[in-house]
Each structure stands twice: as structure tokens, then as C-alpha cells.
């Protein structure tokens, strides 16, 4: 497959799907649809790998959709970085770094070598504008983007956008027929309750994304 970075950063041409390598292309600054950030482009064959069911997880109980979706996000990023330990990233393994008992998901945390950050969405957006922004974010983040509707409440991992059909796809941790595979966003639990893709994306409250690799510790530091 071919992996390329647009925007003046590293580019790799790799022979096999199992040899996707580390691409440290992000900054830890807040994400923006308008920012001119480097873009990681993964071939269609690479996207087929990321859409496989092995990256999908099912939440252990009600109220764990956000942390389970973030676990899937980190599994995909870790795989893209060539790590052999991506399967160790689970809902349970994220609790020490990402969860506040009695409160819920942290808005920002560092775990498994990555900085995860979040941002809030505006209310009453234009569906076409929201579609464009999400599509641009997925171009920059092929590992995905966690999207959360606080009124349902439920979170899923948005995985890719098909520009030909205008379809967003996701990995839904809800369980049952929703989990274990990549499905159209409209067929997710959110889509079932909201009645369609546009209603889902226009009802978002918060998203989590990978901002970049965790800072390296300074061995000379006294901290």
C-alpha cells in the first residue's frame, strides 16, 4: 500500500498492509476545520484494513460508550504506527488514564503514547457545512474521530467518509447488531434514534481526537 503525507512532512511507500509505519504528523494544538494542518493520506487498501472488525470493541456496560470509542480510536492509530501491541488497548486498559470515576470521560488525556484532546460542537449547524468539516477532519485523521451526542447520550467512532455516496461510516460500541463491524452512521444507535445521518451529525456535542504523540520524558528532569 501507499502512505503519503501532504503538507511537507514525511512520506512512506510501503509494500504490505501489515507494515504501516509511524507517522508523527500532528501537533497538540486545538483542532480546527480551517487550520492548514498536514494530512495523512492512506490508500483505499489501507482503509479496508482499518475497517476490519478486529479494531471494533463493545462497551462493557451502559455509560461506557465514550471510553470504548476512544479505545477503538487508539487501537487504529497504534496499528497505523506499526505497533504490535494495539490489541492491548481496550476499554479496561484506558480507565487509569482516561476515566474519572463518578464523573466520566476526561476531556483530555495521554495514554498508550498519544495525546487525546476534545472540542465542542456548535449548536444548530448547517448539515452541509457539518458534513464538509467532518470530512476534512477525517482526511487529517484516518484513525477516526469520536463523536458524542450528549442528549441520547451515546458516542461512536466515526471512521471514514465516502464522498461518492455522501455516507459516513462508524464503529458503534453499543452492542448487539450495532457492534463488531463498521456500519453506516445512519445505521448506528445514534442514527436509529435520530432518524438519519444529517440529524446525527447536527446533534453532536463533543468529539475526541488524537492530537499527537505523547511528549518524551526528559531524563535529566527532577520532576
PDB file of C-alpha atoms in Angstrom:
ATOM      1  CA  UNK A   1       0.000   0.000   0.000  1.00  0.00           C
ATOM      2  CA  UNK A   2       0.993   3.636  -0.241  1.00  0.00           C
ATOM      3  CA  UNK A   3       1.010   6.094   2.631  1.00  0.00           C
ATOM      4  CA  UNK A   4       1.759   9.744   1.927  1.00  0.00           C
ATOM      5  CA  UNK A   5       1.723  12.926   3.929  1.00  0.00           C
ATOM      6  CA  UNK A   6       0.573  16.102   2.236  1.00  0.00           C
ATOM      7  CA  UNK A   7       1.950  19.334   3.617  1.00  0.00           C
ATOM      8  CA  UNK A   8       5.700  18.924   3.684  1.00  0.00           C
ATOM      9  CA  UNK A   9       6.081  16.122   6.220  1.00  0.00           C
ATOM     10  CA  UNK A  10       7.289  12.545   5.937  1.00  0.00           C
ATOM     11  CA  UNK A  11       6.040  10.204   3.224  1.00  0.00           C
ATOM     12  CA  UNK A  12       6.431   6.442   3.022  1.00  0.00           C
ATOM     13  CA  UNK A  13       5.720   3.924   0.259  1.00  0.00           C
ATOM     14  CA  UNK A  14       5.250   0.570   1.934  1.00  0.00           C
ATOM     15  CA  UNK A  15       4.837  -2.853   0.296  1.00  0.00           C
ATOM     16  CA  UNK A  16       2.390  -4.525   2.683  1.00  0.00           C
ATOM     17  CA  UNK A  17      -0.710  -3.762   4.713  1.00  0.00           C
ATOM     18  CA  UNK A  18       0.911  -5.208   7.801  1.00  0.00           C
ATOM     19  CA  UNK A  19       3.797  -2.744   7.508  1.00  0.00           C
ATOM     20  CA  UNK A  20       2.031   0.576   8.086  1.00  0.00           C
ATOM     21  CA  UNK A  21       4.590   2.652   9.956  1.00  0.00           C
ATOM     22  CA  UNK A  22       4.721   5.528  12.403  1.00  0.00           C
ATOM     23  CA  UNK A  23       3.890   8.959  11.026  1.00  0.00           C
ATOM     24  CA  UNK A  24       4.303  11.706  13.642  1.00  0.00           C
ATOM     25  CA  UNK A  25       2.448  14.368  11.729  1.00  0.00           C
ATOM     26  CA  UNK A  26       0.224  16.109  14.243  1.00  0.00           C
ATOM     27  CA  UNK A  27       0.628  18.954  16.691  1.00  0.00           C
ATOM     28  CA  UNK A  28      -1.018  19.161  20.094  1.00  0.00           C
ATOM     29  CA  UNK A  29      -2.707  22.469  19.266  1.00  0.00           C
ATOM     30  CA  UNK A  30      -6.536  22.625  19.273  1.00  0.00           C
ATOM     31  CA  UNK A  31      -8.094  21.180  16.149  1.00  0.00           C
ATOM     32  CA  UNK A  32      -9.837  23.402  13.652  1.00  0.00           C
ATOM     33  CA  UNK A  33     -11.574  22.791  10.356  1.00  0.00           C
ATOM     34  CA  UNK A  34      -9.905  25.902   8.981  1.00  0.00           C
ATOM     35  CA  UNK A  35      -6.346  25.174  10.064  1.00  0.00           C
ATOM     36  CA  UNK A  36      -3.811  24.236   7.418  1.00  0.00           C
ATOM     37  CA  UNK A  37      -2.512  21.082   9.064  1.00  0.00           C
ATOM     38  CA  UNK A  38      -0.539  18.280   7.391  1.00  0.00           C
ATOM     39  CA  UNK A  39      -2.753  15.495   6.074  1.00  0.00           C
ATOM     40  CA  UNK A  40      -2.076  11.765   6.280  1.00  0.00           C
ATOM     41  CA  UNK A  41      -3.472  10.024   3.212  1.00  0.00           C
ATOM     42  CA  UNK A  42      -3.970   6.279   3.406  1.00  0.00           C
ATOM     43  CA  UNK A  43      -4.725   4.283   0.266  1.00  0.00           C
ATOM     44  CA  UNK A  44      -8.095   2.615  -0.282  1.00  0.00           C
ATOM     45  CA  UNK A  45      -6.448  -0.705   0.541  1.00  0.00           C
ATOM     46  CA  UNK A  46      -5.230   0.719   3.840  1.00  0.00           C
ATOM     47  CA  UNK A  47      -8.725   1.975   4.655  1.00  0.00           C
ATOM     48  CA  UNK A  48     -10.021  -1.530   4.009  1.00  0.00           C
ATOM     49  CA  UNK A  49      -7.647  -2.773   6.709  1.00  0.00           C
ATOM     50  CA  UNK A  50      -8.823  -0.132   9.189  1.00  0.00           C
ATOM     51  CA  UNK A  51     -12.466  -1.008   8.507  1.00  0.00           C
ATOM     52  CA  UNK A  52     -11.973  -4.620   9.590  1.00  0.00           C
ATOM     53  CA  UNK A  53     -13.845  -5.903  12.628  1.00  0.00           C
ATOM     54  CA  UNK A  54     -10.679  -6.629  14.633  1.00  0.00           C
ATOM     55  CA  UNK A  55     -10.474  -2.960  15.627  1.00  0.00           C
ATOM     56  CA  UNK A  56     -14.055  -2.899  16.935  1.00  0.00           C
ATOM     57  CA  UNK A  57     -14.981  -3.161  20.617  1.00  0.00           C
ATOM     58  CA  UNK A  58     -18.244  -3.438  22.549  1.00  0.00           C
ATOM     59  CA  UNK A  59     -18.774  -1.421  25.715  1.00  0.00           C
ATOM     60  CA  UNK A  60     -18.929  -3.474  28.907  1.00  0.00           C
ATOM     61  CA  UNK A  61     -21.962  -1.668  30.316  1.00  0.00           C
ATOM     62  CA  UNK A  62     -24.213   1.341  29.876  1.00  0.00           C
ATOM     63  CA  UNK A  63     -22.360   4.648  30.060  1.00  0.00           C
ATOM     64  CA  UNK A  64     -19.057   3.366  28.710  1.00  0.00           C
ATOM     65  CA  UNK A  65     -19.541   4.359  25.054  1.00  0.00           C
ATOM     66  CA  UNK A  66     -17.088   7.270  25.174  1.00  0.00           C
ATOM     67  CA  UNK A  67     -14.161   5.373  26.641  1.00  0.00           C
ATOM     68  CA  UNK A  68     -14.801   2.344  24.410  1.00  0.00           C
ATOM     69  CA  UNK A  69     -14.929   4.576  21.322  1.00  0.00           C
ATOM     70  CA  UNK A  70     -11.656   6.216  22.393  1.00  0.00           C
ATOM     71  CA  UNK A  71     -10.135   2.759  22.829  1.00  0.00           C
ATOM     72  CA  UNK A  72     -11.058   1.907  19.235  1.00  0.00           C
ATOM     73  CA  UNK A  73      -9.582   5.233  18.119  1.00  0.00           C
ATOM     74  CA  UNK A  74      -6.280   4.468  19.834  1.00  0.00           C
ATOM     75  CA  UNK A  75      -6.223   0.874  18.527  1.00  0.00           C
ATOM     76  CA  UNK A  76      -6.432   2.152  14.950  1.00  0.00           C
ATOM     77  CA  UNK A  77      -3.776   4.829  15.497  1.00  0.00           C
ATOM     78  CA  UNK A  78      -1.462   2.354  17.182  1.00  0.00           C
ATOM     79  CA  UNK A  79      -1.868  -0.028  14.246  1.00  0.00           C
ATOM     80  CA  UNK A  80      -1.126   2.777  11.780  1.00  0.00           C
ATOM     81  CA  UNK A  81       2.030   3.487  13.756  1.00  0.00           C
ATOM     82  CA  UNK A  82       3.162  -0.114  13.313  1.00  0.00           C
ATOM     83  CA  UNK A  83       2.766  -1.139  16.946  1.00  0.00           C
ATOM     84  CA  UNK A  84       2.360  -4.837  17.660  1.00  0.00           C
ATOM     85  CA  UNK A  85       0.594  -4.027  20.942  1.00  0.00           C
ATOM     86  CA  UNK A  86      -2.519  -2.356  19.521  1.00  0.00           C
ATOM     87  CA  UNK A  87      -4.700  -5.258  20.702  1.00  0.00           C
ATOM     88  CA  UNK A  88      -3.806  -4.392  24.315  1.00  0.00           C
ATOM     89  CA  UNK A  89      -5.788  -1.147  24.022  1.00  0.00           C
ATOM     90  CA  UNK A  90      -9.221  -1.844  25.473  1.00  0.00           C
ATOM     91  CA  UNK A  91     -11.905  -0.097  27.483  1.00  0.00           C
ATOM     92  CA  UNK A  92     -10.459  -1.551  30.676  1.00  0.00           C
ATOM     93  CA  UNK A  93      -6.869  -0.585  29.892  1.00  0.00           C
ATOM     94  CA  UNK A  94      -7.859   3.069  29.350  1.00  0.00           C
ATOM     95  CA  UNK A  95      -9.532   3.593  32.735  1.00  0.00           C
ATOM     96  CA  UNK A  96      -6.408   4.744  34.627  1.00  0.00           C
ATOM     97  CA  UNK A  97      -5.656   7.487  32.099  1.00  0.00           C
ATOM     98  CA  UNK A  98      -8.999   8.445  30.584  1.00  0.00           C
ATOM     99  CA  UNK A  99     -11.740   7.949  33.162  1.00  0.00           C
ATOM    100  CA  UNK A 100     -12.823   9.798  36.303  1.00  0.00           C
ATOM    101  CA  UNK A 101     -14.943   7.525  38.459  1.00  0.00           C
ATOM    102  CA  UNK A 102     -18.231   9.157  39.366  1.00  0.00           C
ATOM    103  CA  UNK A 103     -17.815  11.731  36.588  1.00  0.00           C
ATOM    104  CA  UNK A 104     -16.977  10.036  33.304  1.00  0.00           C
ATOM    105  CA  UNK A 105     -14.655  10.591  30.378  1.00  0.00           C
ATOM    106  CA  UNK A 106     -11.780  13.056  30.641  1.00  0.00           C
ATOM    107  CA  UNK A 107     -11.814  15.809  28.031  1.00  0.00           C
ATOM    108  CA  UNK A 108      -8.070  15.383  27.532  1.00  0.00           C
ATOM    109  CA  UNK A 109      -5.646  12.635  28.484  1.00  0.00           C
ATOM    110  CA  UNK A 110      -2.467  10.865  27.444  1.00  0.00           C
ATOM    111  CA  UNK A 111      -2.407   7.102  27.018  1.00  0.00           C
ATOM    112  CA  UNK A 112      -0.512   4.437  25.066  1.00  0.00           C
ATOM    113  CA  UNK A 113       1.894   7.042  23.739  1.00  0.00           C
ATOM    114  CA  UNK A 114      -0.681   9.501  22.367  1.00  0.00           C
ATOM    115  CA  UNK A 115      -2.241  12.769  23.432  1.00  0.00           C
ATOM    116  CA  UNK A 116      -6.030  12.700  23.113  1.00  0.00           C
ATOM    117  CA  UNK A 117      -7.890  16.001  23.128  1.00  0.00           C
ATOM    118  CA  UNK A 118     -11.502  17.053  22.656  1.00  0.00           C
ATOM    119  CA  UNK A 119     -13.538  20.002  21.451  1.00  0.00           C
ATOM    120  CA  UNK A 120     -17.198  21.010  21.497  1.00  0.00           C
ATOM    121  CA  UNK A 121     -19.500  21.470  18.518  1.00  0.00           C
ATOM    122  CA  UNK A 122     -21.708  24.462  17.764  1.00  0.00           C
ATOM    123  CA  UNK A 123     -25.476  24.091  18.022  1.00  0.00           C
ATOM    124  CA  UNK A 124     -27.947  24.178  15.119  1.00  0.00           C
ATOM    125  CA  UNK A 125     -25.351  23.790  12.335  1.00  0.00           C
ATOM    126  CA  UNK A 126     -25.991  23.645   8.611  1.00  0.00           C
ATOM    127  CA  UNK A 127     -25.897  19.932   7.605  1.00  0.00           C
ATOM    128  CA  UNK A 128     -23.766  20.575   4.508  1.00  0.00           C
ATOM    129  CA  UNK A 129     -21.255  22.643   6.458  1.00  0.00           C
ATOM    130  CA  UNK A 130     -21.070  19.994   9.194  1.00  0.00           C
ATOM    131  CA  UNK A 131     -20.555  17.295   6.572  1.00  0.00           C
ATOM    132  CA  UNK A 132     -17.689  19.231   4.993  1.00  0.00           C
ATOM    133  CA  UNK A 133     -15.998  19.822   8.316  1.00  0.00           C
ATOM    134  CA  UNK A 134     -16.251  16.203   9.421  1.00  0.00           C
ATOM    135  CA  UNK A 135     -14.978  15.021   6.046  1.00  0.00           C
ATOM    136  CA  UNK A 136     -11.961  17.343   6.314  1.00  0.00           C
ATOM    137  CA  UNK A 137     -11.219  16.139   9.829  1.00  0.00           C
ATOM    138  CA  UNK A 138     -11.310  12.518   8.697  1.00  0.00           C
ATOM    139  CA  UNK A 139      -8.889  13.342   5.883  1.00  0.00           C
ATOM    140  CA  UNK A 140      -6.442  14.574   8.522  1.00  0.00           C
ATOM    141  CA  UNK A 141      -7.269  11.767  10.945  1.00  0.00           C
ATOM    142  CA  UNK A 142      -7.735   8.424   9.129  1.00  0.00           C
ATOM    143  CA  UNK A 143      -7.612   6.728  12.524  1.00  0.00           C
ATOM    144  CA  UNK A 144     -11.034   8.284  13.152  1.00  0.00           C
ATOM    145  CA  UNK A 145     -12.858  10.778  15.329  1.00  0.00           C
ATOM    146  CA  UNK A 146     -15.029  10.036  18.365  1.00  0.00           C
ATOM    147  CA  UNK A 147     -18.384  11.814  18.104  1.00  0.00           C
ATOM    148  CA  UNK A 148     -20.701  12.208  21.100  1.00  0.00           C
ATOM    149  CA  UNK A 149     -24.360  13.160  21.316  1.00  0.00           C
ATOM    150  CA  UNK A 150     -24.997  14.204  24.921  1.00  0.00           C
ATOM    151  CA  UNK A 151     -28.767  14.146  24.623  1.00  0.00           C
ATOM    152  CA  UNK A 152     -29.096  10.471  23.712  1.00  0.00           C
ATOM    153  CA  UNK A 153     -26.424  10.073  25.222  1.00  0.00           C
ATOM    154  CA  UNK A 154     -24.124   7.938  23.077  1.00  0.00           C
ATOM    155  CA  UNK A 155     -20.731   8.064  21.363  1.00  0.00           C
ATOM    156  CA  UNK A 156     -19.391   6.210  18.326  1.00  0.00           C
ATOM    157  CA  UNK A 157     -16.108   6.235  16.445  1.00  0.00           C
ATOM    158  CA  UNK A 158     -16.504   7.961  13.089  1.00  0.00           C
ATOM    159  CA  UNK A 159     -14.184   6.033  10.762  1.00  0.00           C
ATOM    160  CA  UNK A 160     -14.443   7.354   7.204  1.00  0.00           C
ATOM    161  CA  UNK A 161     -16.466   9.298   4.647  1.00  0.00           C
ATOM    162  CA  UNK A 162     -17.457   8.076   1.207  1.00  0.00           C
ATOM    163  CA  UNK A 163     -17.641  11.230  -0.921  1.00  0.00           C
ATOM    164  CA  UNK A 164     -19.256   9.364  -3.816  1.00  0.00           C
ATOM    165  CA  UNK A 165     -22.301   8.293  -1.822  1.00  0.00           C
ATOM    166  CA  UNK A 166     -22.120  11.007   0.848  1.00  0.00           C
ATOM    167  CA  UNK A 167     -22.006   8.352   3.553  1.00  0.00           C
ATOM    168  CA  UNK A 168     -20.207   8.469   6.899  1.00  0.00           C
ATOM    169  CA  UNK A 169     -19.187   5.158   8.463  1.00  0.00           C
ATOM    170  CA  UNK A 170     -18.605   4.353  12.112  1.00  0.00           C
ATOM    171  CA  UNK A 171     -17.773   1.719  14.704  1.00  0.00           C
ATOM    172  CA  UNK A 172     -20.559   1.636  17.293  1.00  0.00           C
ATOM    173  CA  UNK A 173     -19.751   0.150  20.729  1.00  0.00           C
ATOM    174  CA  UNK A 174     -23.444  -0.175  21.681  1.00  0.00           C
ATOM    175  CA  UNK A 175     -23.587  -3.958  21.426  1.00  0.00           C
ATOM    176  CA  UNK A 176     -25.973  -6.288  19.634  1.00  0.00           C
ATOM    177  CA  UNK A 177     -26.293  -5.840  15.882  1.00  0.00           C
ATOM    178  CA  UNK A 178     -24.615  -2.427  16.067  1.00  0.00           C
ATOM    179  CA  UNK A 179     -21.196  -3.626  17.228  1.00  0.00           C
ATOM    180  CA  UNK A 180     -18.355  -5.712  15.857  1.00  0.00           C
ATOM    181  CA  UNK A 181     -18.139  -4.191  12.389  1.00  0.00           C
ATOM    182  CA  UNK A 182     -18.015  -0.917  10.513  1.00  0.00           C
ATOM    183  CA  UNK A 183     -21.519   0.311   9.616  1.00  0.00           C
ATOM    184  CA  UNK A 184     -23.051   3.424   8.024  1.00  0.00           C
ATOM    185  CA  UNK A 185     -23.545   6.152  10.622  1.00  0.00           C
ATOM    186  CA  UNK A 186     -27.237   6.206   9.769  1.00  0.00           C
ATOM    187  CA  UNK A 187     -27.463   2.554  10.913  1.00  0.00           C
ATOM    188  CA  UNK A 188     -25.827   3.205  14.296  1.00  0.00           C
ATOM    189  CA  UNK A 189     -27.697   3.543  17.586  1.00  0.00           C
ATOM    190  CA  UNK A 190     -27.478   7.318  17.144  1.00  0.00           C
ATOM    191  CA  UNK A 191     -28.877   7.006  13.632  1.00  0.00           C
ATOM    192  CA  UNK A 192     -31.704   4.798  14.880  1.00  0.00           C
ATOM    193  CA  UNK A 193     -32.726   7.371  17.483  1.00  0.00           C
ATOM    194  CA  UNK A 194     -32.058  10.496  15.407  1.00  0.00           C
ATOM    195  CA  UNK A 195     -33.584   9.206  12.190  1.00  0.00           C
ATOM    196  CA  UNK A 196     -30.703   9.663   9.757  1.00  0.00           C
ATOM    197  CA  UNK A 197     -27.149  10.800   9.101  1.00  0.00           C
ATOM    198  CA  UNK A 198     -27.792  14.557   8.924  1.00  0.00           C
ATOM    199  CA  UNK A 199     -29.672  14.530  12.221  1.00  0.00           C
ATOM    200  CA  UNK A 200     -26.807  12.606  13.854  1.00  0.00           C
ATOM    201  CA  UNK A 201     -24.015  14.923  12.757  1.00  0.00           C
ATOM    202  CA  UNK A 202     -26.038  18.048  13.587  1.00  0.00           C
ATOM    203  CA  UNK A 203     -26.672  16.807  17.134  1.00  0.00           C
ATOM    204  CA  UNK A 204     -23.059  16.410  18.208  1.00  0.00           C
ATOM    205  CA  UNK A 205     -21.882  17.905  21.489  1.00  0.00           C
ATOM    206  CA  UNK A 206     -18.226  16.864  21.740  1.00  0.00           C
ATOM    207  CA  UNK A 207     -15.521  14.976  19.858  1.00  0.00           C
ATOM    208  CA  UNK A 208     -12.244  13.358  20.891  1.00  0.00           C
ATOM    209  CA  UNK A 209      -9.263  13.110  18.539  1.00  0.00           C
ATOM    210  CA  UNK A 210      -5.572  12.206  18.619  1.00  0.00           C
ATOM    211  CA  UNK A 211      -3.582  15.426  18.822  1.00  0.00           C
ATOM    212  CA  UNK A 212      -0.161  13.820  18.503  1.00  0.00           C
ATOM    213  CA  UNK A 213       2.392  11.601  20.207  1.00  0.00           C
ATOM    214  CA  UNK A 214       2.915  11.917  23.936  1.00  0.00           C
ATOM    215  CA  UNK A 215       5.807  14.235  24.881  1.00  0.00           C
ATOM    216  CA  UNK A 216       9.037  12.417  25.551  1.00  0.00           C
ATOM    217  CA  UNK A 217      10.120  12.492  29.181  1.00  0.00           C
ATOM    218  CA  UNK A 218      13.306  14.417  29.939  1.00  0.00           C
ATOM    219  CA  UNK A 219      15.589  12.012  31.761  1.00  0.00           C
ATOM    220  CA  UNK A 220      17.505  14.952  33.249  1.00  0.00           C
ATOM    221  CA  UNK A 221      14.361  16.458  34.758  1.00  0.00           C
ATOM    222  CA  UNK A 222      13.925  16.450  38.531  1.00  0.00           C
ATOM    223  CA  UNK A 223      10.131  16.085  38.169  1.00  0.00           C
TER     224      UNK A 223
END
